[in-house]
PDB file of C-alpha atoms and ligand atoms in Angstrom:
ATOM      1  CA  MET A 254      81.079 343.172  13.184  1.00  0.00           C
ATOM      2  CA  SER A 255      82.218 342.085   9.733  1.00  0.00           C
ATOM      3  CA  LEU A 256      83.677 345.450   8.761  1.00  0.00           C
ATOM      4  CA  VAL A 257      87.116 346.389  10.072  1.00  0.00           C
ATOM      5  CA  LEU A 258      86.690 350.112   9.369  1.00  0.00           C
ATOM      6  CA  ASP A 259      85.600 351.817  12.585  1.00  0.00           C
ATOM      7  CA  ALA A 260      81.949 352.818  12.858  1.00  0.00           C
ATOM      8  CA  ALA A 261      82.665 356.572  12.886  1.00  0.00           C
ATOM      9  CA  ALA A 262      84.537 356.283   9.594  1.00  0.00           C
ATOM     10  CA  GLN A 263      81.724 354.187   8.109  1.00  0.00           C
ATOM     11  CA  ASP A 264      79.278 356.945   9.056  1.00  0.00           C
ATOM     12  CA  LEU A 265      81.524 359.697   7.715  1.00  0.00           C
ATOM     13  CA  LEU A 266      82.061 358.024   4.369  1.00  0.00           C
ATOM     14  CA  PHE A 267      78.658 356.395   3.807  1.00  0.00           C
ATOM     15  CA  ARG A 268      75.838 356.172   6.365  1.00  0.00           C
ATOM     16  CA  GLU A 269      75.717 359.815   7.402  1.00  0.00           C
ATOM     17  CA  ALA A 270      77.315 361.272   4.286  1.00  0.00           C
ATOM     18  CA  ARG A 271      74.836 363.046   2.053  1.00  0.00           C
ATOM     19  CA  THR A 272      74.810 364.775  -1.302  1.00  0.00           C
ATOM     20  CA  ALA A 273      74.807 368.498  -0.456  1.00  0.00           C
ATOM     21  CA  ASN A 274      72.567 370.922  -2.312  1.00  0.00           C
ATOM     22  CA  THR A 275      73.574 374.071  -0.379  1.00  0.00           C
ATOM     23  CA  PHE A 276      76.921 375.095   1.076  1.00  0.00           C
ATOM     24  CA  SER A 277      78.351 377.319   3.810  1.00  0.00           C
ATOM     25  CA  ASP A 278      80.831 380.090   2.951  1.00  0.00           C
ATOM     26  CA  GLU A 279      83.770 378.216   4.492  1.00  0.00           C
ATOM     27  CA  PRO A 280      86.476 377.979   1.813  1.00  0.00           C
ATOM     28  CA  VAL A 281      87.918 374.718   0.570  1.00  0.00           C
ATOM     29  CA  THR A 282      91.692 375.098   0.444  1.00  0.00           C
ATOM     30  CA  ASP A 283      94.207 373.755  -2.057  1.00  0.00           C
ATOM     31  CA  GLU A 284      95.753 371.870   0.895  1.00  0.00           C
ATOM     32  CA  GLN A 285      92.473 370.007   1.432  1.00  0.00           C
ATOM     33  CA  VAL A 286      92.250 369.154  -2.267  1.00  0.00           C
ATOM     34  CA  GLN A 287      95.860 367.968  -2.220  1.00  0.00           C
ATOM     35  CA  ALA A 288      95.129 365.734   0.783  1.00  0.00           C
ATOM     36  CA  ILE A 289      92.030 364.327  -0.926  1.00  0.00           C
ATOM     37  CA  TYR A 290      93.952 363.597  -4.118  1.00  0.00           C
ATOM     38  CA  ASP A 291      96.897 362.070  -2.260  1.00  0.00           C
ATOM     39  CA  LEU A 292      94.463 359.628  -0.657  1.00  0.00           C
ATOM     40  CA  VAL A 293      92.228 358.702  -3.575  1.00  0.00           C
ATOM     41  CA  LYS A 294      95.016 358.379  -6.146  1.00  0.00           C
ATOM     42  CA  TYR A 295      95.549 354.878  -4.717  1.00  0.00           C
ATOM     43  CA  GLY A 296      92.114 353.693  -5.877  1.00  0.00           C
ATOM     44  CA  PRO A 297      92.606 350.935  -8.460  1.00  0.00           C
ATOM     45  CA  THR A 298      92.235 351.327 -12.236  1.00  0.00           C
ATOM     46  CA  ALA A 299      92.909 348.922 -15.106  1.00  0.00           C
ATOM     47  CA  PHE A 300      96.606 348.822 -15.987  1.00  0.00           C
ATOM     48  CA  ASN A 301      96.955 351.574 -13.369  1.00  0.00           C
ATOM     49  CA  GLN A 302      95.922 353.913 -16.172  1.00  0.00           C
ATOM     50  CA  THR A 303      94.426 356.574 -13.813  1.00  0.00           C
ATOM     51  CA  PRO A 304      92.682 358.559 -16.562  1.00  0.00           C
ATOM     52  CA  LEU A 305      90.772 360.947 -14.266  1.00  0.00           C
ATOM     53  CA  ARG A 306      91.680 364.618 -14.644  1.00  0.00           C
ATOM     54  CA  ILE A 307      90.339 367.314 -12.338  1.00  0.00           C
ATOM     55  CA  THR A 308      89.863 370.985 -13.210  1.00  0.00           C
ATOM     56  CA  LEU A 309      89.350 373.201 -10.148  1.00  0.00           C
ATOM     57  CA  VAL A 310      87.123 376.132 -11.016  1.00  0.00           C
ATOM     58  CA  ARG A 311      88.294 378.842  -8.632  1.00  0.00           C
ATOM     59  CA  SER A 312      88.102 382.245 -10.315  1.00  0.00           C
ATOM     60  CA  PRO A 313      84.740 384.075 -10.292  1.00  0.00           C
ATOM     61  CA  GLU A 314      85.072 384.564 -14.038  1.00  0.00           C
ATOM     62  CA  ALA A 315      85.517 380.818 -14.676  1.00  0.00           C
ATOM     63  CA  ARG A 316      82.691 380.009 -12.270  1.00  0.00           C
ATOM     64  CA  GLU A 317      80.378 382.289 -14.237  1.00  0.00           C
ATOM     65  CA  ARG A 318      81.344 380.562 -17.476  1.00  0.00           C
ATOM     66  CA  LEU A 319      80.637 377.158 -15.937  1.00  0.00           C
ATOM     67  CA  VAL A 320      77.289 378.072 -14.384  1.00  0.00           C
ATOM     68  CA  LYS A 321      75.989 378.987 -17.849  1.00  0.00           C
ATOM     69  CA  HIS A 322      76.447 375.359 -18.925  1.00  0.00           C
ATOM     70  CA  MET A 323      74.706 373.833 -15.894  1.00  0.00           C
ATOM     71  CA  ALA A 324      71.072 372.705 -16.026  1.00  0.00           C
ATOM     72  CA  GLU A 325      68.790 375.334 -14.543  1.00  0.00           C
ATOM     73  CA  GLY A 326      68.187 373.386 -11.324  1.00  0.00           C
ATOM     74  CA  ASN A 327      71.937 373.031 -10.763  1.00  0.00           C
ATOM     75  CA  GLN A 328      72.992 376.620 -11.420  1.00  0.00           C
ATOM     76  CA  ALA A 329      72.505 378.046  -7.922  1.00  0.00           C
ATOM     77  CA  LYS A 330      74.449 375.160  -6.344  1.00  0.00           C
ATOM     78  CA  THR A 331      77.381 375.591  -8.689  1.00  0.00           C
ATOM     79  CA  ALA A 332      77.319 379.364  -8.265  1.00  0.00           C
ATOM     80  CA  SER A 333      77.422 379.164  -4.450  1.00  0.00           C
ATOM     81  CA  ALA A 334      79.649 376.159  -3.663  1.00  0.00           C
ATOM     82  CA  PRO A 335      83.020 377.127  -2.119  1.00  0.00           C
ATOM     83  CA  LEU A 336      84.793 374.973  -4.691  1.00  0.00           C
ATOM     84  CA  VAL A 337      83.691 373.357  -7.932  1.00  0.00           C
ATOM     85  CA  ALA A 338      85.604 370.651  -9.817  1.00  0.00           C
ATOM     86  CA  ILE A 339      85.124 369.453 -13.385  1.00  0.00           C
ATOM     87  CA  LEU A 340      86.000 365.749 -13.578  1.00  0.00           C
ATOM     88  CA  SER A 341      87.066 364.481 -16.993  1.00  0.00           C
ATOM     89  CA  ALA A 342      88.547 361.392 -18.619  1.00  0.00           C
ATOM     90  CA  ASP A 343      91.868 361.758 -20.431  1.00  0.00           C
ATOM     91  CA  ASN A 344      91.572 359.770 -23.665  1.00  0.00           C
ATOM     92  CA  GLU A 345      95.315 360.076 -24.177  1.00  0.00           C
ATOM     93  CA  PHE A 346      96.146 358.481 -20.805  1.00  0.00           C
ATOM     94  CA  HIS A 347      98.407 355.979 -22.567  1.00  0.00           C
ATOM     95  CA  GLU A 348     101.120 358.636 -22.841  1.00  0.00           C
ATOM     96  CA  GLU A 349     101.619 358.304 -19.070  1.00  0.00           C
ATOM     97  CA  LEU A 350     101.485 354.508 -19.033  1.00  0.00           C
ATOM     98  CA  PRO A 351     105.277 353.946 -19.137  1.00  0.00           C
ATOM     99  CA  GLN A 352     105.472 356.071 -15.949  1.00  0.00           C
ATOM    100  CA  LEU A 353     102.463 354.410 -14.348  1.00  0.00           C
ATOM    101  CA  LEU A 354     103.260 350.829 -15.291  1.00  0.00           C
ATOM    102  CA  PRO A 355     107.077 350.683 -15.247  1.00  0.00           C
ATOM    103  CA  HIS A 356     107.154 346.875 -15.133  1.00  0.00           C
ATOM    104  CA  PHE A 357     105.162 346.672 -18.396  1.00  0.00           C
ATOM    105  CA  PRO A 358     105.693 349.864 -20.445  1.00  0.00           C
ATOM    106  CA  GLN A 359     104.816 347.967 -23.655  1.00  0.00           C
ATOM    107  CA  ALA A 360     101.146 348.115 -22.568  1.00  0.00           C
ATOM    108  CA  LYS A 361     100.946 351.569 -24.109  1.00  0.00           C
ATOM    109  CA  ASP A 362     101.343 350.189 -27.629  1.00  0.00           C
ATOM    110  CA  ALA A 363     100.220 346.599 -27.077  1.00  0.00           C
ATOM    111  CA  PHE A 364      96.778 347.505 -25.679  1.00  0.00           C
ATOM    112  CA  PHE A 365      96.075 351.195 -26.162  1.00  0.00           C
ATOM    113  CA  SER A 366      97.299 352.227 -29.602  1.00  0.00           C
ATOM    114  CA  GLU A 367      93.715 352.728 -30.837  1.00  0.00           C
ATOM    115  CA  ARG A 368      91.706 355.736 -29.753  1.00  0.00           C
ATOM    116  CA  PRO A 369      88.272 353.992 -29.471  1.00  0.00           C
ATOM    117  CA  VAL A 370      89.817 351.417 -27.115  1.00  0.00           C
ATOM    118  CA  ARG A 371      91.316 354.216 -25.029  1.00  0.00           C
ATOM    119  CA  GLU A 372      88.035 356.139 -24.911  1.00  0.00           C
ATOM    120  CA  GLN A 373      86.158 353.111 -23.594  1.00  0.00           C
ATOM    121  CA  ALA A 374      88.827 352.350 -20.991  1.00  0.00           C
ATOM    122  CA  ALA A 375      89.140 356.000 -19.963  1.00  0.00           C
ATOM    123  CA  LEU A 376      85.393 356.351 -19.451  1.00  0.00           C
ATOM    124  CA  LEU A 377      85.114 353.307 -17.185  1.00  0.00           C
ATOM    125  CA  ASN A 378      88.254 353.942 -15.172  1.00  0.00           C
ATOM    126  CA  ALA A 379      87.810 357.693 -14.768  1.00  0.00           C
ATOM    127  CA  ALA A 380      84.234 357.061 -13.590  1.00  0.00           C
ATOM    128  CA  LEU A 381      85.613 354.656 -10.984  1.00  0.00           C
ATOM    129  CA  GLN A 382      88.064 357.337  -9.894  1.00  0.00           C
ATOM    130  CA  ALA A 383      85.242 359.886  -9.725  1.00  0.00           C
ATOM    131  CA  GLY A 384      83.620 357.614  -7.135  1.00  0.00           C
ATOM    132  CA  TYR A 385      86.873 357.428  -5.184  1.00  0.00           C
ATOM    133  CA  PHE A 386      87.097 361.225  -5.363  1.00  0.00           C
ATOM    134  CA  ILE A 387      83.607 361.714  -3.913  1.00  0.00           C
ATOM    135  CA  ILE A 388      84.434 359.417  -1.001  1.00  0.00           C
ATOM    136  CA  GLY A 389      87.749 361.262  -0.553  1.00  0.00           C
ATOM    137  CA  VAL A 390      85.885 364.574  -0.289  1.00  0.00           C
ATOM    138  CA  ARG A 391      83.833 363.012   2.500  1.00  0.00           C
ATOM    139  CA  ALA A 392      87.005 361.761   4.205  1.00  0.00           C
ATOM    140  CA  ALA A 393      88.094 365.418   4.437  1.00  0.00           C
ATOM    141  CA  GLY A 394      84.919 366.208   6.386  1.00  0.00           C
ATOM    142  CA  LEU A 395      83.383 367.940   3.374  1.00  0.00           C
ATOM    143  CA  ALA A 396      80.250 367.276   1.358  1.00  0.00           C
ATOM    144  CA  ALA A 397      80.212 366.631  -2.377  1.00  0.00           C
ATOM    145  CA  GLY A 398      77.443 367.436  -4.829  1.00  0.00           C
ATOM    146  CA  PRO A 399      78.146 365.510  -8.036  1.00  0.00           C
ATOM    147  CA  MET A 400      76.113 366.571 -11.067  1.00  0.00           C
ATOM    148  CA  THR A 401      75.615 365.367 -14.614  1.00  0.00           C
ATOM    149  CA  GLY A 402      72.804 367.794 -15.353  1.00  0.00           C
ATOM    150  CA  LEU A 403      74.857 370.016 -17.635  1.00  0.00           C
ATOM    151  CA  ASP A 404      75.696 370.771 -21.260  1.00  0.00           C
ATOM    152  CA  PHE A 405      78.655 368.420 -21.752  1.00  0.00           C
ATOM    153  CA  ALA A 406      79.607 369.771 -25.177  1.00  0.00           C
ATOM    154  CA  GLY A 407      79.574 373.294 -23.782  1.00  0.00           C
ATOM    155  CA  VAL A 408      81.728 372.383 -20.776  1.00  0.00           C
ATOM    156  CA  GLN A 409      84.161 370.519 -23.017  1.00  0.00           C
ATOM    157  CA  LYS A 410      84.504 373.481 -25.381  1.00  0.00           C
ATOM    158  CA  GLU A 411      84.810 376.041 -22.604  1.00  0.00           C
ATOM    159  CA  PHE A 412      87.248 374.255 -20.269  1.00  0.00           C
ATOM    160  CA  LEU A 413      88.774 371.160 -21.893  1.00  0.00           C
ATOM    161  CA  ASP A 414      90.181 370.000 -25.212  1.00  0.00           C
ATOM    162  CA  ALA A 415      89.234 367.266 -27.672  1.00  0.00           C
ATOM    163  CA  ASP A 416      91.270 364.689 -25.736  1.00  0.00           C
ATOM    164  CA  HIS A 417      89.292 365.143 -22.513  1.00  0.00           C
ATOM    165  CA  THR A 418      85.721 363.919 -22.032  1.00  0.00           C
ATOM    166  CA  PRO A 419      83.826 365.657 -19.234  1.00  0.00           C
ATOM    167  CA  LEU A 420      82.192 363.216 -16.788  1.00  0.00           C
ATOM    168  CA  MET A 421      80.575 365.377 -14.131  1.00  0.00           C
ATOM    169  CA  VAL A 422      80.842 368.575 -12.128  1.00  0.00           C
ATOM    170  CA  VAL A 423      81.258 368.249  -8.349  1.00  0.00           C
ATOM    171  CA  ASN A 424      80.335 370.998  -5.890  1.00  0.00           C
ATOM    172  CA  ILE A 425      82.471 370.762  -2.750  1.00  0.00           C
ATOM    173  CA  GLY A 426      82.205 372.373   0.674  1.00  0.00           C
ATOM    174  CA  LYS A 427      80.678 372.278   4.130  1.00  0.00           C
ATOM    175  CA  PRO A 428      76.898 371.864   3.880  1.00  0.00           C
ATOM    176  CA  GLY A 429      74.753 374.993   4.298  1.00  0.00           C
ATOM    177  CA  GLU A 430      71.160 375.386   5.479  1.00  0.00           C
ATOM    178  CA  ASP A 431      68.626 372.826   4.251  1.00  0.00           C
ATOM    179  CA  ALA A 432      71.426 371.044   2.430  1.00  0.00           C
ATOM    180  CA  TRP A 433      69.727 367.696   1.997  1.00  0.00           C
ATOM    181  CA  PHE A 434      66.828 366.277   0.077  1.00  0.00           C
ATOM    182  CA  PRO A 435      65.117 363.462   2.015  1.00  0.00           C
ATOM    183  CA  ARG A 436      67.274 360.338   1.990  1.00  0.00           C
ATOM    184  CA  SER A 437      66.042 358.033  -0.762  1.00  0.00           C
ATOM    185  CA  PRO A 438      65.861 354.295  -0.103  1.00  0.00           C
ATOM    186  CA  ARG A 439      68.546 351.943  -1.381  1.00  0.00           C
ATOM    187  CA  LEU A 440      68.079 348.484  -2.840  1.00  0.00           C
ATOM    188  CA  GLU A 441      68.316 345.636  -0.378  1.00  0.00           C
ATOM    189  CA  PHE A 442      71.025 343.001  -0.524  1.00  0.00           C
ATOM    190  CA  ASP A 443      68.701 340.399  -2.079  1.00  0.00           C
ATOM    191  CA  GLN A 444      67.721 342.769  -4.889  1.00  0.00           C
ATOM    192  CA  VAL A 445      71.310 343.259  -5.928  1.00  0.00           C
ATOM    193  CA  ILE A 446      73.417 340.270  -4.992  1.00  0.00           C
ATOM    194  CA  THR A 447      73.127 336.944  -6.735  1.00  0.00           C
ATOM    195  CA  THR A 448      75.410 334.038  -6.084  1.00  0.00           C
ATOM    196  CA  VAL A 449      76.056 331.423  -8.735  1.00  0.00           C
TER     197      VAL A 449
HETATM  198  C1  FMN B 202      76.964 360.974 -11.270  1.00  0.00           C
HETATM  199  C2  FMN B 202      75.940 361.750 -10.484  1.00  0.00           C
HETATM  200  C3  FMN B 202      75.195 362.725 -11.123  1.00  0.00           C
HETATM  201  C4  FMN B 202      74.268 363.487 -10.407  1.00  0.00           C
HETATM  202  N1  FMN B 202      73.638 364.521 -11.034  1.00  0.00           N
HETATM  203  C5  FMN B 202      72.878 365.359 -10.308  1.00  0.00           C
HETATM  204  C6  FMN B 202      72.346 366.550 -10.884  1.00  0.00           C
HETATM  205  O1  FMN B 202      72.562 366.863 -12.050  1.00  0.00           O
HETATM  206  N2  FMN B 202      71.590 367.362 -10.088  1.00  0.00           N
HETATM  207  C7  FMN B 202      71.334 367.069  -8.780  1.00  0.00           C
HETATM  208  O2  FMN B 202      70.663 367.844  -8.121  1.00  0.00           O
HETATM  209  N3  FMN B 202      71.838 365.938  -8.204  1.00  0.00           N
HETATM  210  C8  FMN B 202      72.603 365.093  -8.934  1.00  0.00           C
HETATM  211  N4  FMN B 202      73.150 363.979  -8.342  1.00  0.00           N
HETATM  212  C9  FMN B 202      72.880 363.710  -6.916  1.00  0.00           C
HETATM  213  C10 FMN B 202      72.119 362.393  -6.671  1.00  0.00           C
HETATM  214  O3  FMN B 202      70.773 362.543  -6.940  1.00  0.00           O
HETATM  215  C11 FMN B 202      72.376 361.995  -5.209  1.00  0.00           C
HETATM  216  O4  FMN B 202      73.761 361.804  -5.032  1.00  0.00           O
HETATM  217  C12 FMN B 202      71.653 360.709  -4.816  1.00  0.00           C
HETATM  218  O5  FMN B 202      70.268 360.876  -4.896  1.00  0.00           O
HETATM  219  C13 FMN B 202      72.025 360.269  -3.403  1.00  0.00           C
HETATM  220  O6  FMN B 202      71.724 361.274  -2.481  1.00  0.00           O
HETATM  221  P1  FMN B 202      72.244 361.160  -0.958  1.00  0.00           P
HETATM  222  O7  FMN B 202      73.747 361.127  -1.029  1.00  0.00           O
HETATM  223  O8  FMN B 202      71.778 362.426  -0.284  1.00  0.00           O
HETATM  224  O9  FMN B 202      71.661 359.945  -0.368  1.00  0.00           O
HETATM  225  C14 FMN B 202      74.068 363.222  -9.030  1.00  0.00           C
HETATM  226  C15 FMN B 202      74.828 362.223  -8.395  1.00  0.00           C
HETATM  227  C16 FMN B 202      75.757 361.511  -9.096  1.00  0.00           C
HETATM  228  C17 FMN B 202      76.590 360.488  -8.356  1.00  0.00           C
END
Protein backbone atom coordinates (compact mmCIF):
# COMPACT_ATOMS: atom_id res chain seq x y z
CA MET A 1 0.00 0.00 0.00
CA SER A 2 2.98 2.32 0.37
CA LEU A 3 3.84 2.38 -3.33
CA VAL A 4 1.82 4.63 -5.63
CA LEU A 5 2.90 2.84 -8.82
CA ASP A 6 0.19 0.35 -9.77
CA ALA A 7 0.88 -3.31 -9.06
CA ALA A 8 0.98 -4.31 -12.75
CA ALA A 9 3.69 -1.74 -13.42
CA GLN A 10 5.64 -2.91 -10.36
CA ASP A 11 5.52 -6.45 -11.74
CA LEU A 12 6.51 -5.35 -15.24
CA LEU A 13 9.48 -3.33 -14.08
CA PHE A 14 10.71 -5.44 -11.15
CA ARG A 15 8.89 -8.43 -9.63
CA GLU A 16 8.21 -10.36 -12.82
CA ALA A 17 10.96 -8.83 -14.93
CA ARG A 18 13.85 -11.18 -15.52
CA THR A 19 17.24 -11.11 -17.18
CA ALA A 20 16.72 -12.92 -20.50
CA ASN A 21 19.25 -15.45 -21.76
CA THR A 22 17.39 -16.41 -24.97
CA PHE A 23 15.26 -14.31 -27.30
CA SER A 24 12.45 -14.71 -29.83
CA ASP A 25 12.91 -13.53 -33.43
CA GLU A 26 10.57 -10.56 -32.98
CA PRO A 27 12.49 -7.45 -34.04
CA VAL A 28 13.09 -4.48 -31.77
CA THR A 29 12.34 -1.34 -33.77
CA ASP A 30 14.05 2.05 -33.74
CA GLU A 31 10.67 3.46 -32.62
CA GLN A 32 10.79 1.28 -29.50
CA VAL A 33 14.35 2.38 -28.76
CA GLN A 34 13.35 6.01 -29.26
CA ALA A 35 10.44 5.58 -26.83
CA ILE A 36 12.72 3.93 -24.27
CA TYR A 37 15.29 6.71 -24.56
CA ASP A 38 12.67 9.45 -24.41
CA LEU A 39 11.51 7.99 -21.10
CA VAL A 40 14.79 7.18 -19.39
CA LYS A 41 16.58 10.38 -20.40
CA TYR A 42 14.80 11.99 -17.44
CA GLY A 43 16.64 9.81 -14.91
CA PRO A 44 18.81 12.07 -12.74
CA THR A 45 22.58 12.52 -13.05
CA ALA A 46 25.00 14.86 -11.28
CA PHE A 47 24.96 18.33 -12.83
CA ASN A 48 22.57 16.80 -15.37
CA GLN A 49 25.71 15.59 -17.12
CA THR A 50 24.00 12.56 -18.78
CA PRO A 51 27.24 10.88 -19.90
CA LEU A 52 25.66 7.63 -21.13
CA ARG A 53 26.10 6.93 -24.84
CA ILE A 54 24.41 4.03 -26.61
CA THR A 55 25.66 2.26 -29.73
CA LEU A 56 23.00 0.09 -31.39
CA VAL A 57 24.60 -2.88 -33.09
CA ARG A 58 22.23 -3.63 -35.96
CA SER A 59 24.18 -4.84 -38.99
CA PRO A 60 25.11 -8.55 -39.17
CA GLU A 61 28.69 -7.53 -39.88
CA ALA A 62 28.90 -5.38 -36.72
CA ARG A 63 27.19 -8.08 -34.68
CA GLU A 64 29.83 -10.58 -35.79
CA ARG A 65 32.59 -8.19 -34.77
CA LEU A 66 31.00 -7.72 -31.35
CA VAL A 67 30.37 -11.41 -30.66
CA LYS A 68 34.11 -12.06 -31.03
CA HIS A 69 34.75 -9.84 -28.00
CA MET A 70 32.11 -11.45 -25.77
CA ALA A 71 33.02 -14.08 -23.18
CA GLU A 72 32.34 -17.56 -24.49
CA GLY A 73 29.21 -18.05 -22.37
CA ASN A 74 27.74 -14.79 -23.67
CA GLN A 75 28.41 -15.25 -27.38
CA ALA A 76 25.26 -17.16 -28.33
CA LYS A 77 23.04 -14.63 -26.53
CA THR A 78 24.64 -11.68 -28.28
CA ALA A 79 24.54 -13.47 -31.63
CA SER A 80 20.81 -14.24 -31.36
CA ALA A 81 19.28 -11.22 -29.61
CA PRO A 82 17.06 -9.09 -31.90
CA LEU A 83 18.95 -5.99 -30.82
CA VAL A 84 22.22 -5.44 -28.99
CA ALA A 85 23.37 -2.14 -27.46
CA ILE A 86 26.84 -1.15 -26.29
CA LEU A 87 26.52 1.25 -23.35
CA SER A 88 29.47 3.57 -22.79
CA ALA A 89 30.44 6.59 -20.71
CA ASP A 90 31.43 9.77 -22.55
CA ASN A 91 34.47 11.17 -20.74
CA GLU A 92 34.10 14.42 -22.67
CA PHE A 93 30.51 14.98 -21.48
CA HIS A 94 31.47 18.46 -20.28
CA GLU A 95 31.30 19.74 -23.86
CA GLU A 96 27.51 19.37 -23.65
CA LEU A 97 27.20 20.88 -20.18
CA PRO A 98 26.35 24.44 -21.33
CA GLN A 99 23.39 22.90 -23.22
CA LEU A 100 22.42 20.60 -20.36
CA LEU A 101 22.86 23.07 -17.52
CA PRO A 102 21.89 26.43 -19.05
CA HIS A 103 21.46 28.11 -15.65
CA PHE A 104 25.08 27.28 -14.71
CA PRO A 105 27.19 26.88 -17.88
CA GLN A 106 30.35 27.74 -15.90
CA ALA A 107 30.19 24.22 -14.40
CA LYS A 108 32.01 22.94 -17.47
CA ASP A 109 35.21 24.76 -16.52
CA ALA A 110 34.65 25.19 -12.78
CA PHE A 111 34.20 21.47 -12.05
CA PHE A 112 35.13 19.39 -15.08
CA SER A 113 38.25 20.87 -16.65
CA GLU A 114 40.34 17.85 -15.58
CA ARG A 115 40.01 14.55 -17.38
CA PRO A 116 40.42 12.25 -14.30
CA VAL A 117 37.56 14.11 -12.58
CA ARG A 118 35.41 13.68 -15.68
CA GLU A 119 36.23 9.98 -15.98
CA GLN A 120 35.17 9.32 -12.39
CA ALA A 121 31.95 11.32 -12.78
CA ALA A 122 31.17 9.76 -16.17
CA LEU A 123 31.60 6.23 -14.83
CA LEU A 124 29.23 6.73 -11.89
CA ASN A 125 26.58 8.68 -13.77
CA ALA A 126 26.60 6.58 -16.93
CA ALA A 127 26.26 3.46 -14.77
CA LEU A 128 23.22 5.04 -13.12
CA GLN A 129 21.79 5.74 -16.56
CA ALA A 130 22.51 2.15 -17.62
CA GLY A 131 20.21 1.07 -14.78
CA TYR A 132 17.53 3.49 -15.96
CA PHE A 133 17.95 2.09 -19.48
CA ILE A 134 17.42 -1.51 -18.35
CA ILE A 135 14.22 -0.53 -16.55
CA GLY A 136 13.14 1.44 -19.64
CA VAL A 137 13.60 -1.67 -21.79
CA ARG A 138 11.26 -3.47 -19.40
CA ALA A 139 8.76 -0.61 -19.60
CA ALA A 140 8.56 -1.30 -23.36
CA GLY A 141 7.50 -4.88 -22.62
CA LEU A 142 10.92 -6.20 -23.61
CA ALA A 143 13.57 -8.13 -21.71
CA ALA A 144 17.14 -6.95 -21.24
CA GLY A 145 20.24 -9.09 -20.84
CA PRO A 146 23.02 -6.85 -19.52
CA MET A 147 26.52 -8.31 -19.69
CA THR A 148 29.98 -7.34 -18.51
CA GLY A 149 31.56 -10.64 -19.49
CA LEU A 150 33.45 -9.24 -22.46
CA ASP A 151 36.82 -7.93 -23.63
CA PHE A 152 36.40 -4.23 -22.82
CA ALA A 153 39.60 -3.13 -24.57
CA GLY A 154 38.54 -5.02 -27.67
CA VAL A 155 35.04 -3.51 -27.69
CA GLN A 156 36.48 -0.04 -27.15
CA LYS A 157 38.92 -0.42 -30.05
CA GLU A 158 36.36 -1.95 -32.39
CA PHE A 159 33.38 0.35 -31.77
CA LEU A 160 34.34 3.41 -29.70
CA ASP A 161 37.12 5.96 -29.39
CA ALA A 162 39.51 6.92 -26.60
CA ASP A 163 36.94 9.31 -25.10
CA HIS A 164 34.33 6.60 -24.54
CA THR A 165 34.62 3.91 -21.87
CA PRO A 166 32.51 0.82 -22.51
CA LEU A 167 30.34 -0.16 -19.52
CA MET A 168 28.33 -3.16 -20.67
CA VAL A 169 26.58 -4.80 -23.59
CA VAL A 170 22.80 -5.25 -23.35
CA ASN A 171 20.86 -7.85 -25.34
CA ILE A 172 17.29 -6.68 -25.95
CA GLY A 173 14.17 -8.46 -27.17
CA LYS A 174 11.18 -10.60 -26.30
CA PRO A 175 12.29 -13.64 -24.29
CA GLY A 176 12.65 -16.95 -26.15
CA GLU A 177 12.40 -20.53 -24.90
CA ASP A 178 13.99 -21.32 -21.54
CA ALA A 179 14.94 -17.67 -21.22
CA TRP A 180 15.50 -17.60 -17.48
CA PHE A 181 17.94 -19.02 -15.00
CA PRO A 182 16.25 -19.78 -11.66
CA ARG A 183 15.50 -16.56 -9.79
CA SER A 184 18.28 -15.95 -7.27
CA PRO A 185 17.39 -14.66 -3.81
CA ARG A 186 17.79 -11.00 -2.91
CA LEU A 187 19.04 -9.56 0.35
CA GLU A 188 16.37 -8.74 2.89
CA PHE A 189 15.66 -5.22 4.08
CA ASP A 190 17.51 -5.73 7.38
CA GLN A 191 20.65 -6.90 5.58
CA VAL A 192 20.84 -3.73 3.54
CA ILE A 193 19.19 -0.86 5.34
CA THR A 194 20.68 0.76 8.40
CA THR A 195 19.27 3.83 10.04
CA VAL A 196 21.47 6.17 12.02
C1 LIG B 1 26.07 -5.11 -15.04
C2 LIG B 1 25.62 -6.53 -15.26
C3 LIG B 1 26.49 -7.44 -15.83
C4 LIG B 1 26.08 -8.75 -16.09
N1 LIG B 1 26.92 -9.58 -16.77
C5 LIG B 1 26.47 -10.78 -17.16
C6 LIG B 1 27.25 -11.61 -18.02
O1 LIG B 1 28.35 -11.27 -18.44
N2 LIG B 1 26.72 -12.82 -18.40
C7 LIG B 1 25.49 -13.24 -17.98
O2 LIG B 1 25.08 -14.32 -18.36
N3 LIG B 1 24.72 -12.46 -17.16
C8 LIG B 1 25.18 -11.25 -16.76
N4 LIG B 1 24.39 -10.45 -15.98
C9 LIG B 1 23.05 -10.92 -15.57
C10 LIG B 1 22.89 -11.08 -14.04
O3 LIG B 1 23.49 -12.24 -13.60
C11 LIG B 1 21.38 -11.05 -13.75
O4 LIG B 1 20.87 -9.81 -14.18
C12 LIG B 1 21.07 -11.22 -12.26
O5 LIG B 1 21.50 -12.47 -11.81
C13 LIG B 1 19.58 -11.06 -11.98
O6 LIG B 1 18.84 -11.98 -12.72
P1 LIG B 1 17.23 -11.87 -12.80
O7 LIG B 1 16.94 -10.53 -13.43
O8 LIG B 1 16.80 -12.98 -13.71
O9 LIG B 1 16.71 -12.00 -11.43
C14 LIG B 1 24.77 -9.15 -15.72
C15 LIG B 1 23.90 -8.22 -15.13
C16 LIG B 1 24.30 -6.93 -14.92
C17 LIG B 1 23.30 -5.96 -14.34
